[in-house]
Structures are given as C-alpha cells and as structure tokens.
Amino acid sequence: MYNIGKQMTKILVSLMSATILLLSTGCNADMFNFFKSKKFQYILSSEITGRLYLDGKAFTSEVVYLHTAFSKNRYITETITSENGYFHFEPTYHYQTFKEPALHESSSYIGIYIFVDGKKYYLLEARFSDVKPYEFISDNLLDLSCEINSDEYRYFFKNKFVENGLDLEIISRCDLKGFSEKILLNKDT
C-alpha cells in the first residue's frame, strides 16, 4: 500500500512538473515565437489607381473588378468608379505558412475588368513569375487611364532579369508607359 502511494506521488509530481513546464513555455511562446509558424507574404498586386472612360467621357458609378492569383490561390475584389470615373484598389496580399518553390515555378496574375451591357472588357492583364509584381507593372498600376471602347494592345517591356531574355508583356486597353514596343492585339491569333 505504501509503494502504491509513493508511485502515485511520483506520477503526480511528474505530471505537475510537466504541466508547469508546458504552461511556462506557452506563456513565453509569443515572446520567442515558439509555437508560431512563419508566414510568407506575397504581394499579388500593388496599389492601383486609374480613371475609366467610355467614348471619351468619365464612366461613373460602375463596378470595376480586380482578379489576382498566385499559384492555386484566387482573389476577386471590386470597387465602384467615382463621379469622375476614378477607381482605386488597395494592395492585395497572400499569406501562407510554407515558402513557394524556386522562382519561376509559380506564376502570378493581375486582371482588371468591367462588364458593360453584359460583355466583359479587360482593362489590363499581366502575368509574372515572382512573389510581387515587377516594377514596371506596379509603376503603371499607379496611374491608369483606360478607354473601354479602345483597342487592346500587347505592351512589351525590356527584360531586366534575364540577359537576352524574352521581353515581358502586359495586355491592356489602358495607356501604359515605359514599354519598348506596342502591338495591336489581334483577336484572331
């Protein structure tokens, strides 16, 4: 009987010690990020501001959509144009607890579009292989001027990442800057 009581005491002391150890570690876990998993932040879209026109006049009170994607993750947000046709989107972020594989194995996408009389009009589309938009994309997103009834163009930008690499491309009906070549998008090809 005495041995059973002694064993029970040892078990209780062990359990209490373990409990105190876990609780004290848990209280300090935030301080040392012990239990927190690291989050990786990916910038899917920088801030976007622009103005929308229809036949040269400000296109007001219309919904503009922003579709961003990274790997298998998709986000769609919307905003409404002001009385002067202005629209604005805050940056879009994606967080995940694991790091993506090497660059160029995951692609990102930015698409800005609007519906007019049930027809979808893309204002801008860009694809890139990085964890944030390339600088030339972000620079253009800060001051877009888009005519809905204009033609779509393929805008080419010098590839600063790969020597003698293919130029990088944005498809848009907005006026862009910093491009090396602008070609009318032929819907038949």
mmCIF file of C-alpha atoms in Angstrom:
data_model
loop_
_atom_site.group_PDB
_atom_site.id
_atom_site.type_symbol
_atom_site.label_atom_id
_atom_site.label_comp_id
_atom_site.label_asym_id
_atom_site.label_seq_id
_atom_site.Cartn_x
_atom_site.Cartn_y
_atom_site.Cartn_z
ATOM 1 C CA MET A 1 0.000 0.000 0.000
ATOM 2 C CA TYR A 2 2.871 2.317 0.868
ATOM 3 C CA ASN A 3 4.548 1.626 -2.535
ATOM 4 C CA ILE A 4 1.370 2.478 -4.430
ATOM 5 C CA GLY A 5 1.108 5.827 -2.615
ATOM 6 C CA LYS A 6 4.779 6.518 -3.329
ATOM 7 C CA GLN A 7 4.314 5.722 -7.040
ATOM 8 C CA MET A 8 1.193 7.883 -7.210
ATOM 9 C CA THR A 9 3.100 10.766 -5.628
ATOM 10 C CA LYS A 10 5.886 10.394 -8.203
ATOM 11 C CA ILE A 11 3.347 10.351 -11.034
ATOM 12 C CA LEU A 12 1.555 13.415 -9.671
ATOM 13 C CA VAL A 13 4.845 15.288 -9.206
ATOM 14 C CA SER A 14 5.896 14.358 -12.744
ATOM 15 C CA LEU A 15 2.550 15.473 -14.191
ATOM 16 C CA MET A 16 2.601 18.738 -12.258
ATOM 17 C CA SER A 17 6.192 19.418 -13.318
ATOM 18 C CA ALA A 18 5.325 18.744 -16.936
ATOM 19 C CA THR A 19 2.227 20.953 -16.663
ATOM 20 C CA ILE A 20 4.207 23.818 -15.138
ATOM 21 C CA LEU A 21 6.893 23.435 -17.814
ATOM 22 C CA LEU A 22 4.346 23.471 -20.647
ATOM 23 C CA LEU A 23 2.402 26.389 -19.200
ATOM 24 C CA SER A 24 5.519 28.462 -18.664
ATOM 25 C CA THR A 25 6.703 27.687 -22.193
ATOM 26 C CA GLY A 26 3.249 28.552 -23.521
ATOM 27 C CA CYS A 27 3.260 31.906 -21.743
ATOM 28 C CA ASN A 28 6.607 32.746 -23.292
ATOM 29 C CA ALA A 29 5.780 31.223 -26.656
ATOM 30 C CA ASP A 30 4.730 34.575 -28.062
ATOM 31 C CA MET A 31 7.923 36.178 -26.871
ATOM 32 C CA PHE A 32 10.094 33.580 -28.603
ATOM 33 C CA ASN A 33 7.674 32.711 -31.451
ATOM 34 C CA PHE A 34 7.936 29.138 -30.204
ATOM 35 C CA PHE A 35 4.529 27.935 -31.374
ATOM 36 C CA LYS A 36 4.019 30.442 -34.171
ATOM 37 C CA SER A 37 4.518 29.260 -37.703
ATOM 38 C CA LYS A 38 6.357 31.623 -40.006
ATOM 39 C CA LYS A 39 4.113 33.338 -42.539
ATOM 40 C CA PHE A 40 5.373 34.224 -46.001
ATOM 41 C CA GLN A 41 3.838 37.309 -47.587
ATOM 42 C CA TYR A 42 3.305 37.551 -51.317
ATOM 43 C CA ILE A 43 2.245 40.845 -52.915
ATOM 44 C CA LEU A 44 -0.224 39.897 -55.623
ATOM 45 C CA SER A 45 -0.988 43.467 -56.605
ATOM 46 C CA SER A 46 0.408 46.815 -55.597
ATOM 47 C CA GLU A 47 -1.911 49.785 -55.129
ATOM 48 C CA ILE A 48 -3.992 50.537 -58.228
ATOM 49 C CA THR A 49 -5.459 53.899 -59.203
ATOM 50 C CA GLY A 50 -6.965 54.829 -62.515
ATOM 51 C CA ARG A 51 -9.619 56.589 -64.468
ATOM 52 C CA LEU A 52 -12.186 54.937 -66.710
ATOM 53 C CA TYR A 53 -13.690 56.458 -69.856
ATOM 54 C CA LEU A 54 -16.442 55.423 -72.245
ATOM 55 C CA ASP A 55 -16.289 57.250 -75.581
ATOM 56 C CA GLY A 56 -14.085 59.924 -74.019
ATOM 57 C CA LYS A 57 -16.415 60.662 -71.088
ATOM 58 C CA ALA A 58 -15.873 59.644 -67.469
ATOM 59 C CA PHE A 59 -17.537 56.279 -66.825
ATOM 60 C CA THR A 60 -19.219 56.779 -63.456
ATOM 61 C CA SER A 61 -20.803 54.549 -60.811
ATOM 62 C CA GLU A 62 -19.646 51.341 -62.453
ATOM 63 C CA VAL A 63 -18.162 48.256 -60.794
ATOM 64 C CA VAL A 64 -14.526 47.525 -61.654
ATOM 65 C CA TYR A 65 -13.149 44.081 -60.755
ATOM 66 C CA LEU A 66 -9.636 43.112 -59.763
ATOM 67 C CA HIS A 67 -8.722 39.436 -60.144
ATOM 68 C CA THR A 68 -5.404 38.440 -58.604
ATOM 69 C CA ALA A 69 -3.908 34.981 -58.417
ATOM 70 C CA PHE A 70 -0.820 33.277 -57.065
ATOM 71 C CA SER A 71 -0.199 29.600 -57.642
ATOM 72 C CA LYS A 72 -3.604 27.986 -56.891
ATOM 73 C CA ASN A 73 -4.992 30.934 -54.879
ATOM 74 C CA ARG A 74 -7.539 33.314 -56.439
ATOM 75 C CA TYR A 75 -8.892 36.626 -55.151
ATOM 76 C CA ILE A 76 -11.544 38.867 -56.703
ATOM 77 C CA THR A 77 -12.240 42.316 -55.287
ATOM 78 C CA GLU A 78 -14.338 45.138 -56.637
ATOM 79 C CA THR A 79 -14.668 48.882 -56.434
ATOM 80 C CA ILE A 80 -17.011 51.486 -57.916
ATOM 81 C CA THR A 81 -15.912 54.368 -60.126
ATOM 82 C CA SER A 82 -16.416 57.878 -58.767
ATOM 83 C CA GLU A 83 -18.390 60.677 -60.444
ATOM 84 C CA ASN A 84 -15.158 61.481 -62.347
ATOM 85 C CA GLY A 85 -14.544 57.877 -63.392
ATOM 86 C CA TYR A 86 -11.746 57.245 -60.885
ATOM 87 C CA PHE A 87 -11.220 53.829 -59.331
ATOM 88 C CA HIS A 88 -8.861 52.580 -56.639
ATOM 89 C CA PHE A 89 -7.733 49.242 -55.200
ATOM 90 C CA GLU A 90 -5.605 48.710 -52.101
ATOM 91 C CA PRO A 91 -2.672 46.268 -52.461
ATOM 92 C CA THR A 92 -3.620 42.580 -52.447
ATOM 93 C CA TYR A 93 -1.577 40.210 -50.288
ATOM 94 C CA HIS A 94 -1.464 36.460 -49.933
ATOM 95 C CA TYR A 95 -0.074 34.808 -46.793
ATOM 96 C CA GLN A 96 0.886 31.197 -46.375
ATOM 97 C CA THR A 97 2.924 29.165 -43.920
ATOM 98 C CA PHE A 98 5.208 27.482 -46.440
ATOM 99 C CA LYS A 99 7.599 29.050 -48.892
ATOM 100 C CA GLU A 100 6.883 28.562 -52.567
ATOM 101 C CA PRO A 101 9.375 26.564 -54.625
ATOM 102 C CA ALA A 102 12.064 28.310 -56.627
ATOM 103 C CA LEU A 103 11.008 31.396 -58.538
ATOM 104 C CA HIS A 104 9.501 30.864 -61.964
ATOM 105 C CA GLU A 105 7.762 27.693 -60.772
ATOM 106 C CA SER A 106 4.755 29.627 -59.506
ATOM 107 C CA SER A 107 3.051 32.278 -61.554
ATOM 108 C CA SER A 108 1.088 35.327 -60.507
ATOM 109 C CA TYR A 109 -1.695 37.113 -62.345
ATOM 110 C CA ILE A 110 -3.371 40.527 -62.258
ATOM 111 C CA GLY A 111 -6.540 41.146 -64.267
ATOM 112 C CA ILE A 112 -8.676 44.291 -64.160
ATOM 113 C CA TYR A 113 -12.024 44.148 -65.950
ATOM 114 C CA ILE A 114 -15.508 45.600 -66.189
ATOM 115 C CA PHE A 115 -18.876 44.442 -67.539
ATOM 116 C CA VAL A 116 -20.723 46.744 -69.945
ATOM 117 C CA ASP A 117 -24.127 45.560 -71.157
ATOM 118 C CA GLY A 118 -23.231 42.031 -70.061
ATOM 119 C CA LYS A 119 -19.960 41.967 -72.008
ATOM 120 C CA LYS A 120 -16.652 41.575 -70.161
ATOM 121 C CA TYR A 121 -13.954 44.115 -71.073
ATOM 122 C CA TYR A 122 -10.429 43.534 -69.801
ATOM 123 C CA LEU A 123 -8.660 46.769 -68.958
ATOM 124 C CA LEU A 124 -5.341 45.103 -68.130
ATOM 125 C CA GLU A 125 -3.867 41.613 -67.800
ATOM 126 C CA ALA A 126 -0.383 40.771 -66.570
ATOM 127 C CA ARG A 127 1.331 37.512 -65.682
ATOM 128 C CA PHE A 128 4.631 37.333 -63.852
ATOM 129 C CA SER A 129 6.807 34.719 -62.150
ATOM 130 C CA ASP A 130 7.686 36.337 -58.870
ATOM 131 C CA VAL A 131 6.328 36.932 -55.364
ATOM 132 C CA LYS A 132 5.412 40.532 -56.226
ATOM 133 C CA PRO A 133 4.635 42.451 -59.437
ATOM 134 C CA TYR A 134 7.620 43.633 -61.417
ATOM 135 C CA GLU A 135 8.424 47.321 -61.002
ATOM 136 C CA PHE A 136 7.184 48.273 -64.483
ATOM 137 C CA ILE A 137 3.793 46.704 -63.651
ATOM 138 C CA SER A 138 3.492 48.492 -60.299
ATOM 139 C CA ASP A 139 4.547 51.812 -61.853
ATOM 140 C CA ASN A 140 1.805 51.550 -64.471
ATOM 141 C CA LEU A 141 -0.847 50.471 -61.942
ATOM 142 C CA LEU A 142 -0.500 53.759 -60.058
ATOM 143 C CA ASP A 143 -1.902 55.930 -62.849
ATOM 144 C CA LEU A 144 -4.078 54.041 -65.341
ATOM 145 C CA SER A 145 -6.152 55.826 -67.949
ATOM 146 C CA CYS A 146 -8.486 53.390 -69.690
ATOM 147 C CA GLU A 147 -10.906 53.899 -72.592
ATOM 148 C CA ILE A 148 -13.337 50.979 -72.659
ATOM 149 C CA ASN A 149 -14.004 51.232 -76.413
ATOM 150 C CA SER A 150 -10.326 51.416 -77.374
ATOM 151 C CA ASP A 151 -8.397 48.527 -78.886
ATOM 152 C CA GLU A 152 -6.376 46.171 -76.736
ATOM 153 C CA TYR A 153 -2.619 46.231 -77.179
ATOM 154 C CA ARG A 154 0.268 43.973 -76.309
ATOM 155 C CA TYR A 155 2.789 46.138 -74.458
ATOM 156 C CA PHE A 156 6.324 44.751 -74.332
ATOM 157 C CA PHE A 157 8.850 45.713 -71.671
ATOM 158 C CA LYS A 158 12.595 45.074 -71.750
ATOM 159 C CA ASN A 159 13.507 42.010 -69.688
ATOM 160 C CA LYS A 160 15.902 43.252 -66.992
ATOM 161 C CA PHE A 161 16.013 39.878 -65.246
ATOM 162 C CA VAL A 162 17.381 37.584 -67.958
ATOM 163 C CA GLU A 163 20.155 38.685 -70.288
ATOM 164 C CA ASN A 164 18.885 38.328 -73.869
ATOM 165 C CA GLY A 165 15.614 37.012 -72.431
ATOM 166 C CA LEU A 166 12.209 37.493 -73.997
ATOM 167 C CA ASP A 167 10.560 40.829 -73.349
ATOM 168 C CA LEU A 168 7.857 40.842 -70.688
ATOM 169 C CA GLU A 169 4.269 41.560 -71.710
ATOM 170 C CA ILE A 170 1.100 43.264 -70.491
ATOM 171 C CA ILE A 171 -2.159 43.179 -72.443
ATOM 172 C CA SER A 172 -4.161 46.343 -71.926
ATOM 173 C CA ARG A 173 -6.578 48.886 -73.361
ATOM 174 C CA CYS A 174 -5.170 51.457 -70.898
ATOM 175 C CA ASP A 175 -2.374 53.870 -71.735
ATOM 176 C CA LEU A 176 0.871 52.454 -70.327
ATOM 177 C CA LYS A 177 4.346 53.943 -70.065
ATOM 178 C CA GLY A 178 7.906 52.610 -70.161
ATOM 179 C CA PHE A 179 7.288 49.993 -72.857
ATOM 180 C CA SER A 180 9.693 49.143 -75.656
ATOM 181 C CA GLU A 181 7.018 48.071 -78.156
ATOM 182 C CA LYS A 182 3.225 48.327 -78.530
ATOM 183 C CA ILE A 183 1.350 45.997 -80.905
ATOM 184 C CA LEU A 184 -2.372 45.867 -81.620
ATOM 185 C CA LEU A 185 -3.795 42.661 -80.169
ATOM 186 C CA ASN A 186 -5.295 40.580 -82.947
ATOM 187 C CA LYS A 187 -8.144 38.522 -81.505
ATOM 188 C CA ASP A 188 -7.887 36.025 -84.389
ATOM 189 C CA THR A 189 -4.406 34.773 -83.478
#
